[in-house]
Structures are given as structure tokens and as C-alpha cells.
Short mmCIF file of C-alpha atoms in Angstrom, two decimals:
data_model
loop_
_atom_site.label_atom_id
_atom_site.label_comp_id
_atom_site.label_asym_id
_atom_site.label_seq_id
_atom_site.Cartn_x
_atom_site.Cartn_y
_atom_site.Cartn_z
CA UNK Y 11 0.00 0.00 0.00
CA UNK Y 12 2.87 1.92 0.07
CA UNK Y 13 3.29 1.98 -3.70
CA UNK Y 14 -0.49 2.57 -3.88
CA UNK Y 15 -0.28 6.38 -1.67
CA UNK Y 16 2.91 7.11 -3.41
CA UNK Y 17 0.49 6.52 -7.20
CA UNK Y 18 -1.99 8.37 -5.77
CA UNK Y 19 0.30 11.46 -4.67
CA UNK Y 20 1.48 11.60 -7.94
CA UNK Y 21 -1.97 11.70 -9.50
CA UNK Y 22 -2.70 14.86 -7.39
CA UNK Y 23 0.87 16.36 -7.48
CA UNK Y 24 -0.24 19.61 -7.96
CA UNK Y 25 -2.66 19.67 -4.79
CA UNK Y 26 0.15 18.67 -2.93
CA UNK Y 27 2.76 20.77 -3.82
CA UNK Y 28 0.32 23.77 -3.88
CA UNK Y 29 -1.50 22.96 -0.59
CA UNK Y 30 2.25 22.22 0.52
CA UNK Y 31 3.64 25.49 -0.35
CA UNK Y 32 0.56 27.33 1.44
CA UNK Y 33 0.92 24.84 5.05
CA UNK Y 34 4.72 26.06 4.56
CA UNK Y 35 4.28 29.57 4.28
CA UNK Y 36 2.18 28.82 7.55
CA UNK Y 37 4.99 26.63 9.32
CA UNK Y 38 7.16 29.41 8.33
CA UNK Y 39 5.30 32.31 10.04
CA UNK Y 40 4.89 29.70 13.33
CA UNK Y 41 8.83 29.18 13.26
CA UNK Y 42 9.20 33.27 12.86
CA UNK Y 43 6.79 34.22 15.56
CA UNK Y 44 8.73 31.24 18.01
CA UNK Y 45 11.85 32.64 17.33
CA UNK Y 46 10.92 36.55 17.91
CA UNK Y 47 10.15 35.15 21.47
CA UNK Y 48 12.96 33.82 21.47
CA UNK Y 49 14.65 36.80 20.25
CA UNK Y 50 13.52 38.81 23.10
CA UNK Y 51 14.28 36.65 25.77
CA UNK Y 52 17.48 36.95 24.33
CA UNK Y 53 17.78 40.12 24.24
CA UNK Y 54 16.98 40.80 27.71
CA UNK Y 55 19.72 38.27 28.86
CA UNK Y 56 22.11 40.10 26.96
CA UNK Y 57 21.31 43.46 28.08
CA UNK Y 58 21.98 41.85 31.38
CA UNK Y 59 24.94 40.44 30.43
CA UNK Y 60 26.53 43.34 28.90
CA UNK Y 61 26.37 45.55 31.92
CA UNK Y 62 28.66 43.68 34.15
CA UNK Y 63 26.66 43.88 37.19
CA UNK Y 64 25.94 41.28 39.84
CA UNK Y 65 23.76 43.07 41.30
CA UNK Y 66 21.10 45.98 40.27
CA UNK Y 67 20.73 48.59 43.11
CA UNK Y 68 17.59 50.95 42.14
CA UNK Y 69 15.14 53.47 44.00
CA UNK Y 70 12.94 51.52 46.91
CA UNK Y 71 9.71 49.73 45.77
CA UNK Y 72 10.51 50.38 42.08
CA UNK Y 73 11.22 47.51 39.33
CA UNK Y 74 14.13 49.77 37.44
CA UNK Y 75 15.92 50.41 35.96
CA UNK Y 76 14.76 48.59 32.94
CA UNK Y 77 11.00 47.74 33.63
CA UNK Y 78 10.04 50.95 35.34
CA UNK Y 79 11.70 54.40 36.16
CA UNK Y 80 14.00 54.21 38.89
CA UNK Y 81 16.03 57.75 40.73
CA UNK Y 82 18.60 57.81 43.22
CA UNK Y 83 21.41 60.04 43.93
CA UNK Y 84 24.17 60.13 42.00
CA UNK Y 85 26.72 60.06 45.12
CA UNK Y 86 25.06 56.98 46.74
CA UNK Y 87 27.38 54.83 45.07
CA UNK Y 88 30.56 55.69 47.20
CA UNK Y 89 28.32 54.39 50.35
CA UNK Y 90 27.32 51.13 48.38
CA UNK Y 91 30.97 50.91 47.41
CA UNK Y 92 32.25 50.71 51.14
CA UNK Y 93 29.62 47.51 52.00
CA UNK Y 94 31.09 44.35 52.64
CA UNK Y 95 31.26 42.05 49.15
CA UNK Y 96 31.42 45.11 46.66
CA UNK Y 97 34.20 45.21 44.14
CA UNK Y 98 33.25 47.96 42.11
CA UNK Y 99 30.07 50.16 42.30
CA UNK Y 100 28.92 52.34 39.16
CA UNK Y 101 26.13 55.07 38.40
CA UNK Y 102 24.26 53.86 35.20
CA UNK Y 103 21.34 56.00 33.37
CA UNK Y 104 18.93 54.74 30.99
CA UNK Y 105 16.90 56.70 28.57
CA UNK Y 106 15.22 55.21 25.73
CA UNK Y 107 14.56 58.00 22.78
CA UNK Y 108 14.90 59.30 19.24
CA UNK Y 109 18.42 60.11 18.66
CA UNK Y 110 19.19 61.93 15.51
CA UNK Y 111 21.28 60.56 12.39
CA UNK Y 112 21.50 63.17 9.89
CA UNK Y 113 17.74 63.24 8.99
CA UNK Y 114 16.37 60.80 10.24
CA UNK Y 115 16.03 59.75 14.08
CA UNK Y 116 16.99 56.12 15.69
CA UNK Y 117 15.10 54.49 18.49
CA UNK Y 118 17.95 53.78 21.04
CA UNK Y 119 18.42 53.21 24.57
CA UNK Y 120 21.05 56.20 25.54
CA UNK Y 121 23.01 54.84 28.51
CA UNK Y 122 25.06 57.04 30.74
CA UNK Y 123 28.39 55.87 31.97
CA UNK Y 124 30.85 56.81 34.37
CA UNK Y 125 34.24 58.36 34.11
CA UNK Y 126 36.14 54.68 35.43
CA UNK Y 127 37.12 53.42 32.32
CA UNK Y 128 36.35 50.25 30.55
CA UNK Y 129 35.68 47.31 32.32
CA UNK Y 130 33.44 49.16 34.84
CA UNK Y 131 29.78 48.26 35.03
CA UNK Y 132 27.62 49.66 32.54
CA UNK Y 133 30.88 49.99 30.06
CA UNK Y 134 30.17 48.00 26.98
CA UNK Y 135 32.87 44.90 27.17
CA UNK Y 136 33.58 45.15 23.95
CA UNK Y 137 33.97 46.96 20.66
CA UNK Y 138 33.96 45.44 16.57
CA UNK Y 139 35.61 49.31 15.36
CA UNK Y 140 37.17 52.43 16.90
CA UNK Y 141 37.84 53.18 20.89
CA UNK Y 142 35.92 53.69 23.85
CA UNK Y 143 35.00 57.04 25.32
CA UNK Y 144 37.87 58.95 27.00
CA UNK Y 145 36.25 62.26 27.01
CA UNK Y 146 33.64 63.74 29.47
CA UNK Y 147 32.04 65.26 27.03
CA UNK Y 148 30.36 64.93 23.40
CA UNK Y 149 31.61 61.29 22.31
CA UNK Y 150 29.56 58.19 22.11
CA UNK Y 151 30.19 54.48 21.40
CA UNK Y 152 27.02 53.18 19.40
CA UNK Y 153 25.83 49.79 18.32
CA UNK Y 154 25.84 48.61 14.51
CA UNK Y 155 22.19 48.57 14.38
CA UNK Y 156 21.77 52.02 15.41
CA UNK Y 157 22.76 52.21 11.31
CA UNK Y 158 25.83 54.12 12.07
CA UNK Y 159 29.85 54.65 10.92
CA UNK Y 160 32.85 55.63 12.80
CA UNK Y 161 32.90 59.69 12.82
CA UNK Y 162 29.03 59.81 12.29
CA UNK Y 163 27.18 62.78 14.37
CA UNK Y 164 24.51 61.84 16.74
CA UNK Y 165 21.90 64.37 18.19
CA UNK Y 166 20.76 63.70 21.18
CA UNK Y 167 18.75 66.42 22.82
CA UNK Y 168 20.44 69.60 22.06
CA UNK Y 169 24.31 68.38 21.72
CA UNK Y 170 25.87 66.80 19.09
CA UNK Y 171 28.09 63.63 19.68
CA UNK Y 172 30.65 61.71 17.57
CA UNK Y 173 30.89 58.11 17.12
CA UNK Y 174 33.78 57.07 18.00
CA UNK Y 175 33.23 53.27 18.62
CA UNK Y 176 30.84 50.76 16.85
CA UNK Y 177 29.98 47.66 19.12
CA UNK Y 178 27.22 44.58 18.21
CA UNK Y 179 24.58 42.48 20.30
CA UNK Y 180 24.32 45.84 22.76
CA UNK Y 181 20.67 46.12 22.28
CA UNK Y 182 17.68 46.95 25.30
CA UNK Y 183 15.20 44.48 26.23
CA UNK Y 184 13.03 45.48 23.45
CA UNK Y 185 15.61 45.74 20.68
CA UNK Y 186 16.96 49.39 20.52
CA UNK Y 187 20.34 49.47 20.21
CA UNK Y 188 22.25 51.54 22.94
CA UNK Y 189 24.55 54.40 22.43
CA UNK Y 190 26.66 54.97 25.40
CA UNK Y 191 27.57 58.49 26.13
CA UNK Y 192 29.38 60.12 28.99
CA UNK Y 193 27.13 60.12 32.16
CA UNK Y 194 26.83 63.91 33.23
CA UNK Y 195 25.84 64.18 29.56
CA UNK Y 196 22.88 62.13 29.40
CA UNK Y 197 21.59 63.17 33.03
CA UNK Y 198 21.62 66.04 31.11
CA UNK Y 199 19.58 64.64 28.16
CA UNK Y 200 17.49 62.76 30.49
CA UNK Y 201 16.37 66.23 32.77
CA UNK Y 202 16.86 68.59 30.21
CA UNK Y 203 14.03 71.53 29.81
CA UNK Y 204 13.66 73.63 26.74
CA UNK Y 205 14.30 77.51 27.00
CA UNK Y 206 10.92 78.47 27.62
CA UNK Y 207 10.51 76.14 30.74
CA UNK Y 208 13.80 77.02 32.15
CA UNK Y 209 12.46 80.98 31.89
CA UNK Y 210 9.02 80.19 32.75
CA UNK Y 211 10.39 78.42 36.26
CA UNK Y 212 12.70 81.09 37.06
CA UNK Y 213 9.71 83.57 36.59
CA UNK Y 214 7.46 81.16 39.13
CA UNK Y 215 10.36 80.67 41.72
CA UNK Y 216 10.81 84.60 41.54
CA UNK Y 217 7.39 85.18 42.24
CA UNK Y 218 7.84 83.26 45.33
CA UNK Y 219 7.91 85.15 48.35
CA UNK Y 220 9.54 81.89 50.42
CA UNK Y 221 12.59 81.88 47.91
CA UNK Y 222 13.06 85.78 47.19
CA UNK Y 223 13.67 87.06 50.33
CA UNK Y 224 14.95 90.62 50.48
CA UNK Y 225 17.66 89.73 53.53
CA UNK Y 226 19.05 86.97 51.48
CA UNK Y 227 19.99 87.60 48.42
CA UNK Y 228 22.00 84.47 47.51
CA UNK Y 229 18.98 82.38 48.54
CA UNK Y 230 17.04 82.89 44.75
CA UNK Y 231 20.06 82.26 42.95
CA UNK Y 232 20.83 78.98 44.98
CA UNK Y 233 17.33 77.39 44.26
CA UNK Y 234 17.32 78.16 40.34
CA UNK Y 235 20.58 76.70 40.35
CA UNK Y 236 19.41 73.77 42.22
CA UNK Y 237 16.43 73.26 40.12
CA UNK Y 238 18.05 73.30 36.48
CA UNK Y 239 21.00 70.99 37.66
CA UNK Y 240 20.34 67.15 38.09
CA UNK Y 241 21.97 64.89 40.87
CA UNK Y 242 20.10 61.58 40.21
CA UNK Y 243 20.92 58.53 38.43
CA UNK Y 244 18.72 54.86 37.52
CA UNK Y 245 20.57 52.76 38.85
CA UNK Y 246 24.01 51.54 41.04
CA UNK Y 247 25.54 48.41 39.19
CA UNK Y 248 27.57 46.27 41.89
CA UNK Y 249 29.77 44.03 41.61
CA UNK Y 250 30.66 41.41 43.87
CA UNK Y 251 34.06 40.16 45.88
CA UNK Y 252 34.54 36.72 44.85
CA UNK Y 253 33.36 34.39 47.55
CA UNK Y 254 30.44 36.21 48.61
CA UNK Y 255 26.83 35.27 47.80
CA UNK Y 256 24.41 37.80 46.46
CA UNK Y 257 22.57 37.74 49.40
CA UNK Y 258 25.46 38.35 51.76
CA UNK Y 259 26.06 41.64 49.48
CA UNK Y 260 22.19 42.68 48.84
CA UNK Y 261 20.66 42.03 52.07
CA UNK Y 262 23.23 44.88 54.10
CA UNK Y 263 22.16 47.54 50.86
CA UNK Y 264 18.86 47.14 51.48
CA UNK Y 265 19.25 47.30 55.12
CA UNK Y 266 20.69 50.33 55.74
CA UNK Y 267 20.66 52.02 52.62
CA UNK Y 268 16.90 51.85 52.53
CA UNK Y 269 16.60 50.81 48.57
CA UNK Y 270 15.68 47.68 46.72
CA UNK Y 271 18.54 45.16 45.28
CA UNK Y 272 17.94 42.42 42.33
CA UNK Y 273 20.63 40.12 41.63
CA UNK Y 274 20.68 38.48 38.28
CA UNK Y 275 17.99 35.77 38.53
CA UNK Y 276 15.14 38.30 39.85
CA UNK Y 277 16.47 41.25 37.66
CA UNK Y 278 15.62 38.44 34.82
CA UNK Y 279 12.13 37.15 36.48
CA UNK Y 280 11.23 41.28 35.83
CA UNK Y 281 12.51 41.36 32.50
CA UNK Y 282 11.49 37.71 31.30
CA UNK Y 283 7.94 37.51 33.67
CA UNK Y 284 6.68 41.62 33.43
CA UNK Y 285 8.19 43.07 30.98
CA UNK Y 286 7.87 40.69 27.68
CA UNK Y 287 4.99 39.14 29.19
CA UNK Y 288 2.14 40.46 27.21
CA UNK Y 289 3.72 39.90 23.79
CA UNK Y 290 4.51 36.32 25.17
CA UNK Y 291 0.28 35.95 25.76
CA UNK Y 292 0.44 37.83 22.28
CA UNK Y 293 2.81 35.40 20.57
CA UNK Y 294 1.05 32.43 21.99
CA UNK Y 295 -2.33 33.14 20.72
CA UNK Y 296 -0.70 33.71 17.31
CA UNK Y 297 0.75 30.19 17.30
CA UNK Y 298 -2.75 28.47 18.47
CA UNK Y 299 -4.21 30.08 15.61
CA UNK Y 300 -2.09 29.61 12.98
CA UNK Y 301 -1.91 25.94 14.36
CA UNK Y 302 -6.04 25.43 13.59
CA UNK Y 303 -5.98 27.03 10.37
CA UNK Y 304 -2.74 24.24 9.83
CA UNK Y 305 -4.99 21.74 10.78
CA UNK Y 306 -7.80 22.53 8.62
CA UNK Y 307 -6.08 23.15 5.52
CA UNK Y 308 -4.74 19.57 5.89
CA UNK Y 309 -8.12 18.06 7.00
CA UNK Y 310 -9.45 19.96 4.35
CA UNK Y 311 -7.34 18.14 1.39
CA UNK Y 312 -7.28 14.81 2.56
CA UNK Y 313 -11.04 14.84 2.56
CA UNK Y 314 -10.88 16.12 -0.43
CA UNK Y 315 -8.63 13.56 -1.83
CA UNK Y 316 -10.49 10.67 -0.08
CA UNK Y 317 -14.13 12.07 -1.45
CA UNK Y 318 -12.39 11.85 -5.08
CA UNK Y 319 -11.22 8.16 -4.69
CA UNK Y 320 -14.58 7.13 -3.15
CA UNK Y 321 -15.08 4.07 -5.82
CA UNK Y 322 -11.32 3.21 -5.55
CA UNK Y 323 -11.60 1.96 -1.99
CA UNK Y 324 -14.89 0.63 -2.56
CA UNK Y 325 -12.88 -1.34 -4.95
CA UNK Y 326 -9.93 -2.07 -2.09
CA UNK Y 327 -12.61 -3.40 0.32
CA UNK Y 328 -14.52 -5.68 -2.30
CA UNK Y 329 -10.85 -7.70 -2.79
CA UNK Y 330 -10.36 -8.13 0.67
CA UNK Y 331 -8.28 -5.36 1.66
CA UNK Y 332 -8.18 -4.32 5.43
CA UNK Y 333 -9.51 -1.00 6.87
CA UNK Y 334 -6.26 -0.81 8.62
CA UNK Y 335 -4.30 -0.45 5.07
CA UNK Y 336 -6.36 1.58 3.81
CA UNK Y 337 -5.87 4.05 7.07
CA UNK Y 338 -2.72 4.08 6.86
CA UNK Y 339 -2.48 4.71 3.03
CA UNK Y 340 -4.40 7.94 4.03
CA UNK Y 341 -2.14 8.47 6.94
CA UNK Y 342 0.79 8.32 4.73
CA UNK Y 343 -0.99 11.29 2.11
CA UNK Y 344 -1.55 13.60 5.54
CA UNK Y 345 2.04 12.90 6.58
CA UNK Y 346 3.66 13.48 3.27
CA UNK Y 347 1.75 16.82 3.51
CA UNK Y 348 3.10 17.17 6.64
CA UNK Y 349 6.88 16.63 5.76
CA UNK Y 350 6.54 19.08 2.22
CA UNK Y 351 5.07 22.09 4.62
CA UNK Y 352 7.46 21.33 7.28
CA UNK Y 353 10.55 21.78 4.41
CA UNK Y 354 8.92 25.12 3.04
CA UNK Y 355 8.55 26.59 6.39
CA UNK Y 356 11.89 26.01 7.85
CA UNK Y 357 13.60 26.90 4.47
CA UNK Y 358 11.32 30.25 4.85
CA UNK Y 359 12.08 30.98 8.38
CA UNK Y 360 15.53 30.59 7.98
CA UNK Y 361 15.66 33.19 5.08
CA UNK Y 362 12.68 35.55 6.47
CA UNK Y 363 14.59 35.98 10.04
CA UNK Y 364 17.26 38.22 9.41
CA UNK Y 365 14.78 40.28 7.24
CA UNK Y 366 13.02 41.37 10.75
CA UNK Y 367 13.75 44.73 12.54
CA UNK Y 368 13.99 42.37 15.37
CA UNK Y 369 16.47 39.86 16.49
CA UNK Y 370 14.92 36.48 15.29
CA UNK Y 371 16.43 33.52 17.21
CA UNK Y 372 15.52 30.12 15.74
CA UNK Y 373 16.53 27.25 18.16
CA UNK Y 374 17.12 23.59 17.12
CA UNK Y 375 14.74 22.71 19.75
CA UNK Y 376 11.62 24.49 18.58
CA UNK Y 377 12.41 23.34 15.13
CA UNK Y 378 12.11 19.90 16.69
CA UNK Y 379 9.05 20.42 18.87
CA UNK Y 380 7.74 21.87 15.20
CA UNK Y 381 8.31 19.13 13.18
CA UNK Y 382 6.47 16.84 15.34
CA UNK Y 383 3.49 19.41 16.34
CA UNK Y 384 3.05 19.11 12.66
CA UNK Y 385 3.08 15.71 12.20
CA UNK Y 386 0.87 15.24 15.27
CA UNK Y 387 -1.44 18.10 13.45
CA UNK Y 388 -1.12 16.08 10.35
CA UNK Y 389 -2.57 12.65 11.99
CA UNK Y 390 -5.45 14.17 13.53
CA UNK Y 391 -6.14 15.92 10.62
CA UNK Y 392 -6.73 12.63 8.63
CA UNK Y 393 -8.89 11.37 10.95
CA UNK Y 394 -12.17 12.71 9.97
CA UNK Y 395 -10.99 11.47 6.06
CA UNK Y 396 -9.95 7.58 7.63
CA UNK Y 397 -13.42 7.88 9.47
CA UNK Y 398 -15.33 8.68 5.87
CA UNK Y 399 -13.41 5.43 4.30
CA UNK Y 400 -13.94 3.32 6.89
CA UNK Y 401 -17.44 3.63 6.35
CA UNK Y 402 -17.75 3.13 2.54
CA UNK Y 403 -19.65 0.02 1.49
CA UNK Y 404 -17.93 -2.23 -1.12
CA UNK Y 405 -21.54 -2.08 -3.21
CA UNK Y 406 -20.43 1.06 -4.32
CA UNK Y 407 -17.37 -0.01 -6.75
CA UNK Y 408 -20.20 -1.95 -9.33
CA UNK Y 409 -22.86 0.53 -8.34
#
């Protein structure tokens, strides 16, 4: 019966390789949508990775600094760098924002780091062109996928910076590629008011009777300052003595510092479990749905296929033949199916992925668990068409 499927296949080639195409295309999209998941869990263990940190010390009660905002001062770190256990403690500011590329503007994350030098926390680890920052002021070290060259001019708020380092793989939790620029520039960026604020808040504070005080004349000038200056950062990045536990270091911090520590498994529970967790749902309902519509296109041929061969296994059963060949000469069609959409779609995912905006992983494992989801889908499809032969009286081949 073997021989007998494989005739029959070739009689209706063109259904198959048609309808085989189509359930590929669909495979294909399942793979893709898999491996965007994939691709963001990535991500956010990278961006975790690529800061150095052990440990993530952010304002109290807060998620930060990647899920939610996050502000404490900037000189809290010297405190948090005499504990017991920390190595090195560094200020780190995120701010994800249009940065302008000549003319046009690139969703980044701008990340502020200290003066300390490379290998510090928040420093990336590594560059693929040029140097790292050695000025305070005006130079940045951008990712590849910002779409940017060594000596390019980035905008960001009202300065101007120049690239002088390209790095890869430094990317946020949601795919924006970082620029790192020097940290007392992007508090800047991250606080900065236009003109007419800055003069409309002077104006206010002026008007104020409780900060323009006749008898004390430096009083005004020391709460404008105050207010168009910033002295917060998101985050402390620590990083731990060998031999101590992240418990041992975190549990002192929180203690007496009053703020909230995450080592690297809960800073990756918030990233992994809140913050990709809708487009997980998202993803998820995709895949059941694209898995029915799977399974009826390939219930949907068989039958068809077994509805136009009717009289032929009529003819099987009159001779004798057993309802469990001719099953499994329909389970072999549905299968075959099975195997040709399989081949399109991982052919097409493989090709489509680097197409996306966003970082596509494809894993051998889900390529596995595909495969046999679809031949699983495939079997049960062919069901309702074994169900319809099974049931065909032999009278019907001389009727």
C-alpha cells in the first residue's frame, strides 16, 4: 500500500505541492513568531549580560531600571561601594529616545556611563571598530544597528556627539540598540528643559515670596541653580568580591541604605515575567491560531482527496483489503503533507529571520518540537478522512 499512496500522490501532485507550499508559508510564520520570542528573551539576557553587574541597586519599591523608572542620587554609590562584598560600584542611566542621524532619528536606549574606564559596570565589554569614550564630554560608542559609521554625528537632545566606537549584540530588552555616552551628559539629556521652561520656572520661583527674600539675596540664585542641575541617576551596578553570595552583598544595601537590590535571577524574572509578558500571551495566541488554520487546511485536502477516490476503496474493500491499510495509506498522504510544509517553512524561516527589525532567534529545539506538532497536526487531521473510508460500502465499486 505503500506503492499505492505514493500513485496516488502523484496523480494529485499539484494539490500537494500547492497545498504544501501554502501549510509552509504557515509553518514558516509559526517558526518566525517562536523565534521573535525567542529573540527577546534573548535580548533581555544580553542586556543583562553586557552591563557587568551582579547586582542591580535601584530606587525603593521600584522595578528599574529597565522595567520601570528608577532615581537615586548620584553620590550613593561611594556608600554602596564601602559595604562588605562590593568590588566595584557604578552610576548607570537609561533613557530610551529618538536620537538623531543626519535626517532621520533612531530608536535607542542612551546609557550614561561613568568616568572609570572600561571594564566598569555599565561599560560595553567590547567593541567590533574604533575606541571607547575617554572624554567627558560629546563622544559616544554606538551599536551597529543604530545604522551608524565611525565619525558619524549623533543628536541627542540639544548636543551633538561623535561616534567614536561601533559595538554589536548591545541592544535593550526590546531591541533598541544603545549608544553609550558620557554620564553627566545624558543626566543632562534625560532632565533637560527647553528655553521656555527654564524661563518660565525662574519667573514662578521669583514670584515666590519663600525663595526671594529681600535679607538673602544668595537664597534665589541657589534654588534656580538647584532646580536646572540634576543629581540623580537609575541605577548603582555592583559588583561582587569573589566568595560572597548575592545575598550576603544585597541584604546589608537594602538594610541600611533603605533601597531595593535584584541580583541576576530576579532582575531576569522582571525582564522575562513583566516586561515581555504580554507579547509572550500575544505570541502564543498567534501560534494556536495559525496551528487550527494548519490543521484545517490539511483536513481539508485529505477529505478532499479521499471524497475523489470514493469508488477506488470501494474497490480495495470488495478484494479483501483491510480497513487498517487503507488508514494508513491515508495516513501516509496527511504525513507526506506534513513533511513538504514542514521543508517550506523552515527553508522560509531561515531566510525571512534576518529580514526582521527584530532579532529572530531560531533554536534547534523548537524546530524539533515543530516538526512533530506538525506531524501530530497532520494525523489528527486525517482522521475525519480515515473515518469517511472506513465507512464506505464495497456495493459502491459496481454501483
Amino acid at each position: 500500500m505503500i506503492s499505492l499512496a505514493g500513485r496516488d500522490i502523484l496523480h494529485a501532485w499539484g494539490k500537494f505541492v500547492f497545498t504544501g507550499i501554502g501549510l509552509g508559508l504557515l509553518i514558516g510564520v509559526t517558526l518566525t513568531m517562536a523565534g521573535v520570542y525567542r529573540g527577546m528573551v534573548d535580548d533581555g539576557k544580553v542586556l543583562l549580560d553586557n552591563s557587568g553587574a551582579d547586582l542591580w541597586v535601584v530606587q525603593k519599591d521600584t522595578l528599574g531600571p529597565y522595567a520601570e523608572s528608577s532615581s537615586v542620587p548620584d553620590d550613593l554609590w561611594r556608600g554602596i561601594r564601602a559595604m562588605p562584598g562590593v568590588a566595584q560600584a557604578a552610576n548607570i542611566t537609561y533613557l530610551t529616545m529618538q536620537v538623531g542621524h543626519g535626517d532621520k532619528d533612531v530608536r535607542s536606549m542612551v546609557v550614561g556611563i561613568t568616568a572609570s574606564g572600561p571594564g566598569a559596570p555599565g561599560w560595553p565589554p567590547q567593541l567590533v571598530a574604533g575606541r571607547q569614550i575617554t572624554r567627558g564630554h560629546y563622544e559616544a560608542v554606538a551599536d551597529v544597528a543604530a545604522g551608524v559609521r565611525l565619525g558619524d554625528v549623533l543628536k541627542i537632545r540639544r548636543n551633538h556627539y561623535t561616534v567614536v566606537g561601533l559595538t554589536r549584540r548591545m541592544v535593550s530588552s526590546s531591541g533598541d540598540p544603545m549608544v553609550f555616552i558620557p554620564l553627566k551628559d545624558a543626566q543632562e539629556a534625560q532632565f533637560l528643559k527647553d528655553n521656555d521652561a527654564i524661563l518660565m520656572q525662574r519667573r514662578r520661583t521669583e514670584a515666590n515670596p519663600a525663595f526671594n527674600r529681600p535679607g538673602v539675596p544668595d537664597l534665589l540664585d541657589a534654588v534656580v541653580a538647584s532646580q536646572t542641575s540634576n543629581s540623580y541617576v537609575n541605577a548603582v551596578l555592583v559588583r561582587m568580591q569573589p566568595g560572597f553570595t548575592s545575598q550576603e552583598v544585597a541584604e546589608p544595601i537594602r538594610r541600611w541604605k533603605r533601597l531595593t537590590v535584584y541580583d541576576r535571577a530576579q532582575m531576569e524574572g522582571i525582564l522575562v515575567g513583566k516586561l515581555i509578558a504580554t507579547s509572550a500571551k500575544q505570541i502564543g495566541m498567534f501560534l494556536v491560531i495559525l496551528a487550527l488554520v494548519s490543521a484545517a487546511i490539511v483536513a481539508f485536502l485529505i477529505y478532499t482527496l479521499t471524497m475523489d477516490k470514493i469508488r477506488e476503496i470501494a474497490v480495495l474493500k470488495l478484494i479483501g483489503t483491510r480497513n487498517r491499510t487503507i488508514a494508513w495509506m491515508i495516513l501516509q498522504q496527511a504525513l507526506v503533507l506534513g513533511v513538504i510544509g514542514f521543508v517550506v517553512g523552515k527553508i522560509t524561516a531561515t531566510f525571512a529571520a534576518p529580514l526582521f527589525p527584530k532579532y529572530v532567534l531560531l533554536v534547534p529545539f523548537d524546530t524539533v518540537a515543530g516538526f512533530v506538532a506538525v506531524l501530530a497536526i497532520c494525523v489528527l487531521s486525517s482522521v475525519v478522512a480515515i473515518r469517511m473510508a472506513l465507512r464506505v460500502d464495497p456495493a459502491e465499486a459496481i454501483g
